[in-house]
């Protein structure tokens, strides 16, 4: 029995709210249960140096947590003067995941930065970030389309969403919350496209190594969960 | 005529929402119009080194802005590796303002850190921060009171709130929003207690110097505005 | 009775010595009693990026203290790898104060940096810095005038000087020295122009809040003191 | 056909040389073809703060590249003042991989740091690092065993080694070198134990997403390759 | 002919002024011509960690230049966030030079930090720093002696002073000023004791290598110059 | 008797191995006994800003130690976020030494960076670095000559090599290893050209000052030792 009483293949309540920022070209407040992440997409008419005159644009991401997003207050990274290894890992993952579904040539020589700021954390902040960042990015491209800059559907090749799975008390379960994550023997994050292609898979044995069969079981859960997340994205974007 | 159509002595719509963080001992989402700041109060059972064995506690504050809280995306301070001078000024001001109404001996050897994170900015982020931080701090002390650690009313000697005033197109006005702030000739921030005592006053002439009469006019506006803010705090804390 | 036996409205002995640096375009060693600050103005034929091709120049300031300027040696900021919040606050204040009396268009596309380095501290280092920095800046402009670059009196619109006041043992007093500053209940810094306009006012209650009447009393002291400081500046610059 | 003429399931020539450092308690120079990594294990009689009086030890890792290990000289991280996100990701991966086969209680309250410094790079530096780090760690534990501090076989629960696989020109291949890595559509790193358990799997689609069948094919290659690497470790440690 | 018209073996006018800081336990403003360095010695009742319970004290030094000590303003090291390699070299040299004449056991478990801050530079700042730092250190020890903490003559084993020599237009000359230093082919700094022992010698060929005969000639000049500097120290300390 | 049984004027076994890096334009693994330094020379078609359009090139150097090159593991400089004063001193010395024998105009507007990374340390890492860096630089120039970019013999005006000498138990000895270095009263590093000119001399009294006669004795040892090192360089480069 999971602490949250969920079924093994059951997501937490998912909410995707668009247009939450007055300033950003695209934004989404994503909630996976008690994990809340504010995603904003910012457009700039410039590209990193190595892309100048390439005709290609760039999509990048940054990640942060408010100091008291967690059960114990964490040191503010701006005050300690550097981003942790964990922060850097996550923001690199979010950025790669988004670029996997973007046609950088169709974007043109522009840069979109998606900021994912965790307002409240209860496990799964990186997967919520990816799932919400896609919505913010999509809305940013829609904003650009209304100004004749791009065709959104030319730039976005597919949906992308992410979920974590893990082996909790010997059983594979979907969408770990913090109490499960702390206790899970194995923890894996999956990033899949709307058509089910694998963009990124990261599995880690916290204690005992896991087997190929277990990996297979986690993968199946992920496919189910991401299917639901993509459906959430679609209905939210159509609203 | 102000861009927002407000009267010269009219605050923006004010909202103070308590209990918005699942984890923090006290929290408040404060809105001054389109300026939204999340304030969380975190209790720790330790004090800075210079207070060890003094019998006194400490209250401090940190301030940050999400990168796209503003009209143009700003560089993330955690990524640039240091907090700006502006950020440091504001967090020092918030902390001093709170300590002005706290009896540190009654708090005992504990530290409360109030984080003020600007989710969306439209001018007046520091005054909204102080006003909301007081509510978060009060709720943190109430949380402690339910656990028999302190008496809130012994620790909190008074209310404290803050507002900006400025001279916009030659006329003193209350509670500058961003369009007014950008254009104002003089900008002053006032921090007052519930009983009307002055905790902090910071007035700056952006262009032409201002006169004692103008300062007087701004002070009067501030007293009116802060009276209303304290009333908001009281009704919110009683709710 | 003040520790220094001064009258309540009496400045410490003030000294402004020009031309103390062999290299700087303008320089002034300012002494407010035992507080000694070396101010040097450095001219550069460039402006910050955001002013390029604007026709306008820029005036900025930096502030530092020698490690043993104080009663106890302080860590060298260059060694600790960052400037404190206090240092940043002060250098921003000095720069704003100078710009309040400078016509940046008349300066042309050039930058003047005024360095204020505290050789010895006994309270009031920021107000001494502003007062001395004005003299260094004025001499830098005179240096430029002799080379046909600007007219000093076109660039400088007025004098600017600063003083602190505070409530010491219940009585408003002028120009706090360190023993008074440490004990004062309220501390306020005033930056005024030669014509008496207010450029900046910063008042802080260290313990009890203060009243509008007290603010008024401090303001009057400040006006008297700054009148005397401007007279010092004038006689020094005419010498 | 692979650029190196290798079979699709063929490792580069592997070399593991022990005892290459005069000072370290354990050391190994590992070569995967032209990728050369020096691994040293350093024992300290202390643990991180959160493990004090826990009875448990700790194993950690650091990773670096000499500036000219690569085709183009890279900026020295010590000179630029921080470790890149990539460096931090890799050293966290190496450390987790080692800890997966270590009984931290059997180690006792001691810390072993394994430094992996890339002398020359040609792709696969993280997998070579893990494979060589295990040998250095094993020798460090042997060094401790000769001094009666631990039993190596109590501390080390299994072997651990790592390899990369990828889809190069549409074909799954084992142990990517740099030319393959640069061109590969999908790149996955596998960390397995001697008994074949999965410790860590990280797969990334650089361009097109990949399928579950492709992941399966990469996994099979990895199992073959890691089997050979573990055999190399064994024969090297027995020598 | 030297630019300053000095004889080849002639020092610039030397001035050593004691007691220039109100706060420091010992202080000296040293002038070698237009090179002015403020040296302050600060006593602390603590030692670095590696000397705890050793019965020995420590003497260290820090060095800095005011930004406009030089002909062109230099970036403030506190603002750029680190000390340059040159600064670190010099402060290490000053500290070693002082320790060469100090009996650290006679000092007892205390630390003296000598800060050398260059107010104005015209070549030879490191040699002036050493020469003045000795006076500040000596006065700090005298301050301690009056409080019964040490015997100055037990702690100080000898005098120490320093001078630069160089080959300017083919001729060995004593005490290079900035114009000579910029043009000199060879530049050497000598640190000698009062009894003529060599504490430190650093010679560098800027262009052509130099010969042993030239080194010999520079050494002779240094011995003459340092003899005079030590005489200055003695008469200053007796005053 | 020296700990290593060497004669007083006897170098440790010297080895210079060229072409040890697959990527660098020139490289050399230098061994002075158990001190091993990997030197790589990297060519870039750019120069520092102050040399643009000067027609001159630049040669610079960087220095680092692997964390466990030493008896006790040292903190990784990339992790601590800055290079130590010692590191900076050494890399500045290596760079000056190389430039002493390079005709920067004959090099043309290009930059060569020589990285000296200490794989294993046993005293004398800076002198080994200089001696090996010369070989790497020479090979880089040979690489350029085969591409018609320069004439090596036009760019390199002479050989350069370095050795340490010291007074160990009262006796001047050549090429200190770590046990001698730790115990030596005086330690001097000499950098000489192939024709015997002095490029750099740095002598330090660790305890008692040394005399001119002792300096003379150390110089003689250095000349003998460097003569042998230059012979090693020549035979290595001819091989």
JSON list of C-alpha atoms in Angstrom, two decimals, chain A residues 82-86 88-90 92-93 96 100 126 157 193 196-212 215-216 219-220 223, chain D residues 82-86 88-90 92-93 96 100 126 157 193 196-212 215-216 219-220 223:
[
{"chain": "A", "resi": 82, "resn": "UNK", "atom": "CA", "xyz": [26.78, 28.62, -6.90]},
{"chain": "A", "resi": 83, "resn": "UNK", "atom": "CA", "xyz": [24.28, 26.17, -8.24]},
{"chain": "A", "resi": 84, "resn": "UNK", "atom": "CA", "xyz": [24.54, 22.66, -6.87]},
{"chain": "A", "resi": 85, "resn": "UNK", "atom": "CA", "xyz": [25.42, 19.69, -9.01]},
{"chain": "A", "resi": 86, "resn": "UNK", "atom": "CA", "xyz": [21.83, 18.53, -8.67]},
{"chain": "A", "resi": 88, "resn": "UNK", "atom": "CA", "xyz": [22.79, 21.73, -12.93]},
{"chain": "A", "resi": 89, "resn": "UNK", "atom": "CA", "xyz": [21.90, 18.14, -13.75]},
{"chain": "A", "resi": 90, "resn": "UNK", "atom": "CA", "xyz": [18.20, 18.95, -13.73]},
{"chain": "A", "resi": 92, "resn": "UNK", "atom": "CA", "xyz": [20.51, 20.29, -18.41]},
{"chain": "A", "resi": 93, "resn": "UNK", "atom": "CA", "xyz": [17.94, 17.48, -18.51]},
{"chain": "A", "resi": 96, "resn": "UNK", "atom": "CA", "xyz": [17.70, 18.47, -23.62]},
{"chain": "A", "resi": 100, "resn": "UNK", "atom": "CA", "xyz": [14.28, 16.81, -28.51]},
{"chain": "A", "resi": 126, "resn": "UNK", "atom": "CA", "xyz": [12.25, 17.41, -12.50]},
{"chain": "A", "resi": 157, "resn": "UNK", "atom": "CA", "xyz": [7.65, 18.21, -33.73]},
{"chain": "A", "resi": 193, "resn": "UNK", "atom": "CA", "xyz": [7.46, 11.99, -26.65]},
{"chain": "A", "resi": 196, "resn": "UNK", "atom": "CA", "xyz": [6.10, 7.16, -27.30]},
{"chain": "A", "resi": 197, "resn": "UNK", "atom": "CA", "xyz": [9.71, 7.58, -28.38]},
{"chain": "A", "resi": 198, "resn": "UNK", "atom": "CA", "xyz": [12.30, 7.58, -25.60]},
{"chain": "A", "resi": 199, "resn": "UNK", "atom": "CA", "xyz": [14.09, 10.91, -25.19]},
{"chain": "A", "resi": 200, "resn": "UNK", "atom": "CA", "xyz": [15.86, 10.21, -21.96]},
{"chain": "A", "resi": 201, "resn": "UNK", "atom": "CA", "xyz": [15.96, 7.43, -19.40]},
{"chain": "A", "resi": 202, "resn": "UNK", "atom": "CA", "xyz": [17.83, 7.67, -16.11]},
{"chain": "A", "resi": 203, "resn": "UNK", "atom": "CA", "xyz": [17.62, 4.80, -13.68]},
{"chain": "A", "resi": 204, "resn": "UNK", "atom": "CA", "xyz": [19.55, 4.57, -10.43]},
{"chain": "A", "resi": 205, "resn": "UNK", "atom": "CA", "xyz": [19.74, 1.84, -7.84]},
{"chain": "A", "resi": 206, "resn": "UNK", "atom": "CA", "xyz": [19.86, 3.54, -4.46]},
{"chain": "A", "resi": 207, "resn": "UNK", "atom": "CA", "xyz": [20.53, 0.31, -2.63]},
{"chain": "A", "resi": 208, "resn": "UNK", "atom": "CA", "xyz": [20.43, -3.07, -4.38]},
{"chain": "A", "resi": 209, "resn": "UNK", "atom": "CA", "xyz": [20.99, -3.22, -8.14]},
{"chain": "A", "resi": 210, "resn": "UNK", "atom": "CA", "xyz": [17.90, -3.82, -10.21]},
{"chain": "A", "resi": 211, "resn": "UNK", "atom": "CA", "xyz": [17.24, -6.30, -12.98]},
{"chain": "A", "resi": 212, "resn": "UNK", "atom": "CA", "xyz": [16.25, -6.00, -16.63]},
{"chain": "A", "resi": 215, "resn": "UNK", "atom": "CA", "xyz": [13.52, -1.95, -15.69]},
{"chain": "A", "resi": 216, "resn": "UNK", "atom": "CA", "xyz": [10.93, -3.32, -18.11]},
{"chain": "A", "resi": 219, "resn": "UNK", "atom": "CA", "xyz": [9.17, 1.40, -18.42]},
{"chain": "A", "resi": 220, "resn": "UNK", "atom": "CA", "xyz": [5.63, 0.10, -18.83]},
{"chain": "A", "resi": 223, "resn": "UNK", "atom": "CA", "xyz": [4.48, 4.73, -20.80]},
{"chain": "D", "resi": 82, "resn": "UNK", "atom": "CA", "xyz": [34.11, 26.46, -11.01]},
{"chain": "D", "resi": 83, "resn": "UNK", "atom": "CA", "xyz": [33.42, 22.94, -12.12]},
{"chain": "D", "resi": 84, "resn": "UNK", "atom": "CA", "xyz": [31.11, 22.58, -15.09]},
{"chain": "D", "resi": 85, "resn": "UNK", "atom": "CA", "xyz": [27.73, 20.92, -14.87]},
{"chain": "D", "resi": 86, "resn": "UNK", "atom": "CA", "xyz": [29.17, 18.02, -16.90]},
{"chain": "D", "resi": 88, "resn": "UNK", "atom": "CA", "xyz": [29.63, 17.51, -11.50]},
{"chain": "D", "resi": 89, "resn": "UNK", "atom": "CA", "xyz": [27.31, 15.05, -13.19]},
{"chain": "D", "resi": 90, "resn": "UNK", "atom": "CA", "xyz": [30.17, 12.66, -13.86]},
{"chain": "D", "resi": 92, "resn": "UNK", "atom": "CA", "xyz": [28.31, 12.19, -8.82]},
{"chain": "D", "resi": 93, "resn": "UNK", "atom": "CA", "xyz": [27.79, 9.21, -11.13]},
{"chain": "D", "resi": 96, "resn": "UNK", "atom": "CA", "xyz": [27.11, 6.52, -6.71]},
{"chain": "D", "resi": 100, "resn": "UNK", "atom": "CA", "xyz": [26.48, 0.61, -4.94]},
{"chain": "D", "resi": 126, "resn": "UNK", "atom": "CA", "xyz": [33.04, 8.42, -17.47]},
{"chain": "D", "resi": 157, "resn": "UNK", "atom": "CA", "xyz": [30.00, -6.65, -2.15]},
{"chain": "D", "resi": 193, "resn": "UNK", "atom": "CA", "xyz": [27.72, -5.14, -11.17]},
{"chain": "D", "resi": 196, "resn": "UNK", "atom": "CA", "xyz": [24.80, -8.35, -13.84]},
{"chain": "D", "resi": 197, "resn": "UNK", "atom": "CA", "xyz": [22.59, -6.14, -11.68]},
{"chain": "D", "resi": 198, "resn": "UNK", "atom": "CA", "xyz": [21.88, -2.67, -13.03]},
{"chain": "D", "resi": 199, "resn": "UNK", "atom": "CA", "xyz": [23.32, 0.13, -10.92]},
{"chain": "D", "resi": 200, "resn": "UNK", "atom": "CA", "xyz": [22.72, 2.98, -13.27]},
{"chain": "D", "resi": 201, "resn": "UNK", "atom": "CA", "xyz": [21.40, 3.46, -16.78]},
{"chain": "D", "resi": 202, "resn": "UNK", "atom": "CA", "xyz": [21.43, 6.79, -18.59]},
{"chain": "D", "resi": 203, "resn": "UNK", "atom": "CA", "xyz": [20.17, 6.92, -22.15]},
{"chain": "D", "resi": 204, "resn": "UNK", "atom": "CA", "xyz": [19.81, 10.09, -24.20]},
{"chain": "D", "resi": 205, "resn": "UNK", "atom": "CA", "xyz": [18.45, 10.66, -27.68]},
{"chain": "D", "resi": 206, "resn": "UNK", "atom": "CA", "xyz": [20.64, 13.32, -29.28]},
{"chain": "D", "resi": 207, "resn": "UNK", "atom": "CA", "xyz": [18.37, 13.64, -32.29]},
{"chain": "D", "resi": 208, "resn": "UNK", "atom": "CA", "xyz": [15.46, 11.27, -32.91]},
{"chain": "D", "resi": 209, "resn": "UNK", "atom": "CA", "xyz": [13.92, 9.51, -29.91]},
{"chain": "D", "resi": 210, "resn": "UNK", "atom": "CA", "xyz": [14.73, 5.83, -29.62]},
{"chain": "D", "resi": 211, "resn": "UNK", "atom": "CA", "xyz": [12.50, 2.84, -29.10]},
{"chain": "D", "resi": 212, "resn": "UNK", "atom": "CA", "xyz": [12.24, 0.17, -26.44]},
{"chain": "D", "resi": 215, "resn": "UNK", "atom": "CA", "xyz": [17.15, 0.22, -25.67]},
{"chain": "D", "resi": 216, "resn": "UNK", "atom": "CA", "xyz": [17.00, -3.56, -25.40]},
{"chain": "D", "resi": 219, "resn": "UNK", "atom": "CA", "xyz": [21.42, -3.25, -22.98]},
{"chain": "D", "resi": 220, "resn": "UNK", "atom": "CA", "xyz": [22.52, -6.55, -24.49]},
{"chain": "D", "resi": 223, "resn": "UNK", "atom": "CA", "xyz": [26.01, -6.77, -20.68]}
]
